[in-house]
Coordinates of C-alpha atoms in Angstrom, one line a residue:
X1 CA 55.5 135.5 128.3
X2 CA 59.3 134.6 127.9
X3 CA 61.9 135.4 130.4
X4 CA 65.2 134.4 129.1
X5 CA 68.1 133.3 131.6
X6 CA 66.1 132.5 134.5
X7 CA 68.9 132.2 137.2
X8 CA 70.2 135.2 136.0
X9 CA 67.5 136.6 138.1
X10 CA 67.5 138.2 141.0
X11 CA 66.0 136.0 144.3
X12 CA 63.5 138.4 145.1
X13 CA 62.0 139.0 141.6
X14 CA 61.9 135.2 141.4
X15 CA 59.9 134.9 144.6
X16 CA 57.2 137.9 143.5
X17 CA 56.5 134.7 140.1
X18 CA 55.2 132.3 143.4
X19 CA 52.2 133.4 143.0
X20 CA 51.3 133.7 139.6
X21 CA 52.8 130.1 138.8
X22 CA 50.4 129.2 141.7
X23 CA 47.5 130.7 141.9
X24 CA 47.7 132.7 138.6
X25 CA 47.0 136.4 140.0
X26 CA 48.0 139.1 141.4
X27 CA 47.8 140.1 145.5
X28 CA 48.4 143.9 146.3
X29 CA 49.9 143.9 150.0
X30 CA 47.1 145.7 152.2
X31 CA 44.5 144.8 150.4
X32 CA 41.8 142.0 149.7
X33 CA 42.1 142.0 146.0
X34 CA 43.5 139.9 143.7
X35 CA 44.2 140.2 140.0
X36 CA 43.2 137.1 138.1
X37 CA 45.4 136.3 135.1
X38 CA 45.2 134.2 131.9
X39 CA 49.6 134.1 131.3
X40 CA 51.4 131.3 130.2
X41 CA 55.0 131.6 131.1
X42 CA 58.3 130.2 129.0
X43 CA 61.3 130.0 131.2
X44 CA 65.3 129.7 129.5
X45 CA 67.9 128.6 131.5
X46 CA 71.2 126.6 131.3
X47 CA 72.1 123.8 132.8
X48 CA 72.8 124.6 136.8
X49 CA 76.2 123.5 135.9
X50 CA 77.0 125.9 133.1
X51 CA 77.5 128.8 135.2
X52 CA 77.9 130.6 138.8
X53 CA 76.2 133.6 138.0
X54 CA 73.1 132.5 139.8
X55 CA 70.7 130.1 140.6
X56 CA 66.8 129.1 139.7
X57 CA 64.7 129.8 143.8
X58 CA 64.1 126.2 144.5
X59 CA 60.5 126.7 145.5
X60 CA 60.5 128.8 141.8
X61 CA 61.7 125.7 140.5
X62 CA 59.0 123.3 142.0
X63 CA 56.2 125.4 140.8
X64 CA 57.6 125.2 136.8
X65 CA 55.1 123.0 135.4
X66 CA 57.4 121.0 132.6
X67 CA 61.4 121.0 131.9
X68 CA 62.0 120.3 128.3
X69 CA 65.6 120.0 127.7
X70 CA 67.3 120.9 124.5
X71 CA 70.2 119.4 122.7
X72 CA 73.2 120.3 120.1
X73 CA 71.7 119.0 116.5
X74 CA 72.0 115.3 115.7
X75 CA 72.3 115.6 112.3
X76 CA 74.4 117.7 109.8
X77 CA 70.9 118.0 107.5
X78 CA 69.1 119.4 111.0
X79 CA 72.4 121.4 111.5
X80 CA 72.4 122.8 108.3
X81 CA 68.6 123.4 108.4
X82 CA 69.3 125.6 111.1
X83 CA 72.0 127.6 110.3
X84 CA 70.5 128.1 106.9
X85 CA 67.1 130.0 108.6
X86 CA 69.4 132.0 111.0
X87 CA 72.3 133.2 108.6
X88 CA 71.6 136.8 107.4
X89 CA 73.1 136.8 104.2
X90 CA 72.1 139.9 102.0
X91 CA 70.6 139.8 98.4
X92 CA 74.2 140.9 96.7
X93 CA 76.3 138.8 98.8
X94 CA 74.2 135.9 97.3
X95 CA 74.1 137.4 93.8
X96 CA 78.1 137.8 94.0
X97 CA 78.9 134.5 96.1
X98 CA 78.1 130.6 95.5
X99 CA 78.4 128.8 98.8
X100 CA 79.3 124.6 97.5
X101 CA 76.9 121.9 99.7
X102 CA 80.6 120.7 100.7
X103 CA 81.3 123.8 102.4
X104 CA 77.9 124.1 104.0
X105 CA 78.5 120.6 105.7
X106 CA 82.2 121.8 106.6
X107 CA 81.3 124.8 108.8
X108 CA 78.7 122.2 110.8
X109 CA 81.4 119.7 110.4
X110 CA 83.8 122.2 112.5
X111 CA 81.2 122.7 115.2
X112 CA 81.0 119.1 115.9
X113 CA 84.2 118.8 116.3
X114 CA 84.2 121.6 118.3
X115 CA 81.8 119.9 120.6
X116 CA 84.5 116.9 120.9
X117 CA 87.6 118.7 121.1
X118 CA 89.4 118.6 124.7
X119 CA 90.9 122.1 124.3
X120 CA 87.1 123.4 124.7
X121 CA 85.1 123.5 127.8
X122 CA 82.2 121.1 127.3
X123 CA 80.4 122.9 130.3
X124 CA 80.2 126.0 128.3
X125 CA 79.4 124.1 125.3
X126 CA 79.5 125.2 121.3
X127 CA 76.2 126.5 120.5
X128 CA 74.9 126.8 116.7
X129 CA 76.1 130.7 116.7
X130 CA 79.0 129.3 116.0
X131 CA 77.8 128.0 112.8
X132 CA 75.8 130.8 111.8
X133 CA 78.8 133.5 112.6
X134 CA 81.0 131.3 110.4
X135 CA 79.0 131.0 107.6
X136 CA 78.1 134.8 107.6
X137 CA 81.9 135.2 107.8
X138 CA 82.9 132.7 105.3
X139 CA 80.5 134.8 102.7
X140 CA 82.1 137.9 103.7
X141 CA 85.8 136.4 103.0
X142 CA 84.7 135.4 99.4
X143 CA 83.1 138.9 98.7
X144 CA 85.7 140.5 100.0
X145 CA 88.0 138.5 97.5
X146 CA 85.7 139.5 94.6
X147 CA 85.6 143.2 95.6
X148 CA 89.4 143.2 95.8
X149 CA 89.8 141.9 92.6
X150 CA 86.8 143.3 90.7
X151 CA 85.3 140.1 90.2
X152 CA 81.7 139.8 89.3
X153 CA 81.3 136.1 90.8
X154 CA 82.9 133.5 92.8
X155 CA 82.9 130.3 94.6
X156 CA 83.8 129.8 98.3
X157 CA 87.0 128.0 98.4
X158 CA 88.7 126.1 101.4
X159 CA 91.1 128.8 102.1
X160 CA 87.9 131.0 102.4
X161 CA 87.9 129.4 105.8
X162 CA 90.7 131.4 106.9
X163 CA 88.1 134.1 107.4
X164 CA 86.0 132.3 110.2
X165 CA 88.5 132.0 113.0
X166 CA 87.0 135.2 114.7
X167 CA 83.9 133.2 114.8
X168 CA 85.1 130.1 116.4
X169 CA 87.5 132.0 119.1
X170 CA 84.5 134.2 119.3
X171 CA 82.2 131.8 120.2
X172 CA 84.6 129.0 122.8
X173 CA 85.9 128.8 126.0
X174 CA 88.9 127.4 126.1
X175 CA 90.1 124.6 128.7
X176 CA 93.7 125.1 129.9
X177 CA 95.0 123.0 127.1
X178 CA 93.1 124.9 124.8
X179 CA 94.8 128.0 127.0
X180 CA 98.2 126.6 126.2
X181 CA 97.8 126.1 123.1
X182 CA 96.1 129.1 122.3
X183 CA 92.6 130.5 120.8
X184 CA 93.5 131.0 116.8
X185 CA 95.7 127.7 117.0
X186 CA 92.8 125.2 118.6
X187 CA 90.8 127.4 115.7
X188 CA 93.1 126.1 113.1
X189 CA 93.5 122.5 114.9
X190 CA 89.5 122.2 114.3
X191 CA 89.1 123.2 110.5
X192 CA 91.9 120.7 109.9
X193 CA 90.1 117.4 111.8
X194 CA 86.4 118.9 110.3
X195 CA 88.5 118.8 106.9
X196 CA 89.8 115.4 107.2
X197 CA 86.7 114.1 109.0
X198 CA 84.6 115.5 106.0
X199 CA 87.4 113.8 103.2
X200 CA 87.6 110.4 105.6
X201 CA 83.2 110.2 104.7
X202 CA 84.0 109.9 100.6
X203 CA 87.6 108.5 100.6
X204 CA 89.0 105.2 102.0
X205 CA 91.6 105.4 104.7
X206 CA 95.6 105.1 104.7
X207 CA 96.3 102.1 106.6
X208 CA 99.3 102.6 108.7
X209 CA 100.9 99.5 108.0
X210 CA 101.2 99.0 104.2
X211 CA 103.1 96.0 102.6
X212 CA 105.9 96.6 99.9
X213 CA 103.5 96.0 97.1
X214 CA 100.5 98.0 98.4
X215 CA 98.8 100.5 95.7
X216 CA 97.4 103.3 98.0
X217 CA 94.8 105.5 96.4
X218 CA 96.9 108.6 96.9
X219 CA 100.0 107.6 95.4
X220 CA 99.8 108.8 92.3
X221 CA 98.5 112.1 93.9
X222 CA 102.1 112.2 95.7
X223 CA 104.1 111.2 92.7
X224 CA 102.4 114.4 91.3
X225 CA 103.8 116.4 93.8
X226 CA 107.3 114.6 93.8
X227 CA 108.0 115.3 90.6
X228 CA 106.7 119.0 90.7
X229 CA 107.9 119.5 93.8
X230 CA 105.6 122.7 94.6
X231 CA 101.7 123.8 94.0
X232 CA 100.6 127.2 94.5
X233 CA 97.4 128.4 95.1
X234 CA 97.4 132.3 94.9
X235 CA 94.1 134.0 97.0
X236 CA 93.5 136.9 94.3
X237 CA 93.0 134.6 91.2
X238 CA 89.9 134.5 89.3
X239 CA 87.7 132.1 89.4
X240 CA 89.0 130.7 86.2
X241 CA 92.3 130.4 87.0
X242 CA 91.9 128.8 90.1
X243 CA 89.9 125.9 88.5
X244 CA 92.7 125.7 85.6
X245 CA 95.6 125.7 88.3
X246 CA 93.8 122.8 89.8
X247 CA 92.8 120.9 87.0
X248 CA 96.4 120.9 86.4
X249 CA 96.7 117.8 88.6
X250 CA 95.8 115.1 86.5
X251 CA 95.5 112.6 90.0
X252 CA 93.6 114.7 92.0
X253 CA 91.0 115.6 89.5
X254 CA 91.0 111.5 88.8
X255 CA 90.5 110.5 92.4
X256 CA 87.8 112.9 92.9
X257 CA 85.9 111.8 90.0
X258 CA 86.4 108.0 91.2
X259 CA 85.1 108.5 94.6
X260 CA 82.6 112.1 94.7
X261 CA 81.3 111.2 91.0
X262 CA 77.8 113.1 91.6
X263 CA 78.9 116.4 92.8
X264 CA 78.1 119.0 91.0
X265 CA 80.7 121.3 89.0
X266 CA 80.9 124.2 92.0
X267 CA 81.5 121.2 94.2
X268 CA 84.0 119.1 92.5
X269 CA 86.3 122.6 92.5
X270 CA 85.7 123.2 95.8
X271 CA 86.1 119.1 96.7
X272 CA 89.7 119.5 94.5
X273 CA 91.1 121.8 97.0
X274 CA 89.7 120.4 99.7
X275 CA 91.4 117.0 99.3
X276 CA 94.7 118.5 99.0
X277 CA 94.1 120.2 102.9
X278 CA 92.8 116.8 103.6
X279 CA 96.3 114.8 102.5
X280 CA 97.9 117.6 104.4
X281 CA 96.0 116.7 107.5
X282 CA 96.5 113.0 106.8
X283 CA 100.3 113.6 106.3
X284 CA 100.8 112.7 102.7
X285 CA 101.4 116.2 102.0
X286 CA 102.6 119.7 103.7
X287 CA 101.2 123.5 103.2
X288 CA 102.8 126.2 103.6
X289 CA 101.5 129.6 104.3
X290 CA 103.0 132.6 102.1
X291 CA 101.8 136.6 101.2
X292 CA 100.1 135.5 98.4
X293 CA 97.9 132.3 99.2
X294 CA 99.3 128.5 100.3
X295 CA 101.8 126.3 99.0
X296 CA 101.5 122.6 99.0
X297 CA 104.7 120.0 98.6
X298 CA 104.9 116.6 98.7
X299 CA 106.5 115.5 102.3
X300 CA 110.1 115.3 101.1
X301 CA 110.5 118.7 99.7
X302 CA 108.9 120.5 102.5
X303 CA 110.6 118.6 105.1
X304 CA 114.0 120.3 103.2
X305 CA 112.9 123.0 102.9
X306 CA 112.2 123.5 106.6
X307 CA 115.9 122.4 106.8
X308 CA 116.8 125.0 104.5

């Protein structure tokens, strides 16, 4: 027998369990009988810390026989293991939509930092709904892409992940920083660190102190972008396209294939775009958002065009 959110319980309901935790029946006031049972009870409760709604009867509590406490997932494979049980994804969504492994470690990757950040309350903590909201939502951003643009297939991308906000201001409570700095932007603050903290596990670092001579990884990457000055990525194009438009940098598709060399083809799209949010994140490039989709510049040309 479960009963979920113990201290949620009213005191006197709680004091009528005494004596089935106890003795394990049943007395009826007045009279010398007593039902025997044959129950094992299951008890849910947060920490005492988590909430002032209530409180377990102490005397309730001393009669529990065990406490088994639980814990966030250790592991982005145990993370993923349970999101993928819980999500209810439907038969055509699958059919029509092709979720990358990369993007399946990204939404977990977004929870644990969620469960770091200091805009969120650590007391009311980021529970795995959050993960299993977003993916359901990233599908749904992706179909709804397809549907628009009768397309019979595609692949989730990164700006895909435009389409889970509700779930992560759904699903946190905010510190007063977080407050401050409001719900959709601590939303977009945690895609961008679960970006580069996802990049940072494949690709080396940019040291912060480089010497004249120095050949950085990423340079030729931003000499791309120098000399083009702008990259567009449109939302509506077809699946297609939008592997053409990136394969148009030469760099990028070089320094993927140097450090992610076993992905598989659905992944090494998805991986393209993703390291261009990354250098955004790490500050080798900038994005701006416009009607159509994002732009992407090297640091130069969007720093004048701000001025502009």
């Amino acid at each position: 027998f479960v009963i979920n959110e113990l201290p949620d319980l009213q005191a006197r309901i709680q004091v009528s369990l005494f004596n089935i935790l106890q003795e394990g029946d049943i007395q009826i006031r007045g009279f010398k009988l007593r039902l025997p049972l044959d129950i094992q009870f299951i008890f849910t409760a947060n920490p005492e810390d988590y909430t002032n709604r209530g409180s377990i009867v102490t005397p309730l509590k001393d009669r529990i026989g065990s406490q088994i406490l639980t814990h966030y997932p250790l592991t982005m494979e145990t993370a993923q293991f349970i999101t993928q049980q819980e999500v209810s994804i439907s038969q055509s969504q699958k059919d029509k939509v092709f979720v990358p492994e990369l993007a399946k470690r990204l939404i977990e990757q977004i929870s644990f930092q969620a469960r770091e950040s200091d805009y969120i309350d650590a007391k009311s903590g980021v529970s795995a709904r959050l993960s299993i909201s977003a993916y359901e939502n990233l599908v749904a951003t992706a179909e709804l892409r397809a549907l628009v643009n009768k397309l019979s297939y595609t692949s989730v991308r990164v700006s895909d992940f435009m389409g889970i906000i509700p779930s992560i201001t759904g699903k946190v409570e905010l510190v007063y920083e977080g407050e401050q700095e409001g719900s959709e932007s601590v939303a977009h603050h945690l895609i961008g660190e679960a970006i580069k903290s996802l990049f940072l596990e494949y690709f080396p670092k940019i040291p912060k102190l480089r010497k004249e001579n120095d050949h950085s990884p990423y340079d030729d990457v931003n000499i791309w972008f120098m000399n083009q000055n702008e990259f567009e990525l449109e939302d509506t194009l077809a699946e297609d396209i939008f592997r053409q438009q990136l394969e148009r940098i030469d760099p990028l598709v070089e320094l993927v294939d140097n450090y992610m060399a076993d992905l598989s083809e659905e992944d090494r799209f998805f991986a393209f775009e993703m390291t261009l949010w990354a250098l955004v994140e790490l500050q080798q490039l900038t994005k701006d958002r416009y009607a159509g989709g994002f732009q992407f510049k090297d640091i130069l040309g969007g720093y004048l065009s701000g001025l502009s």
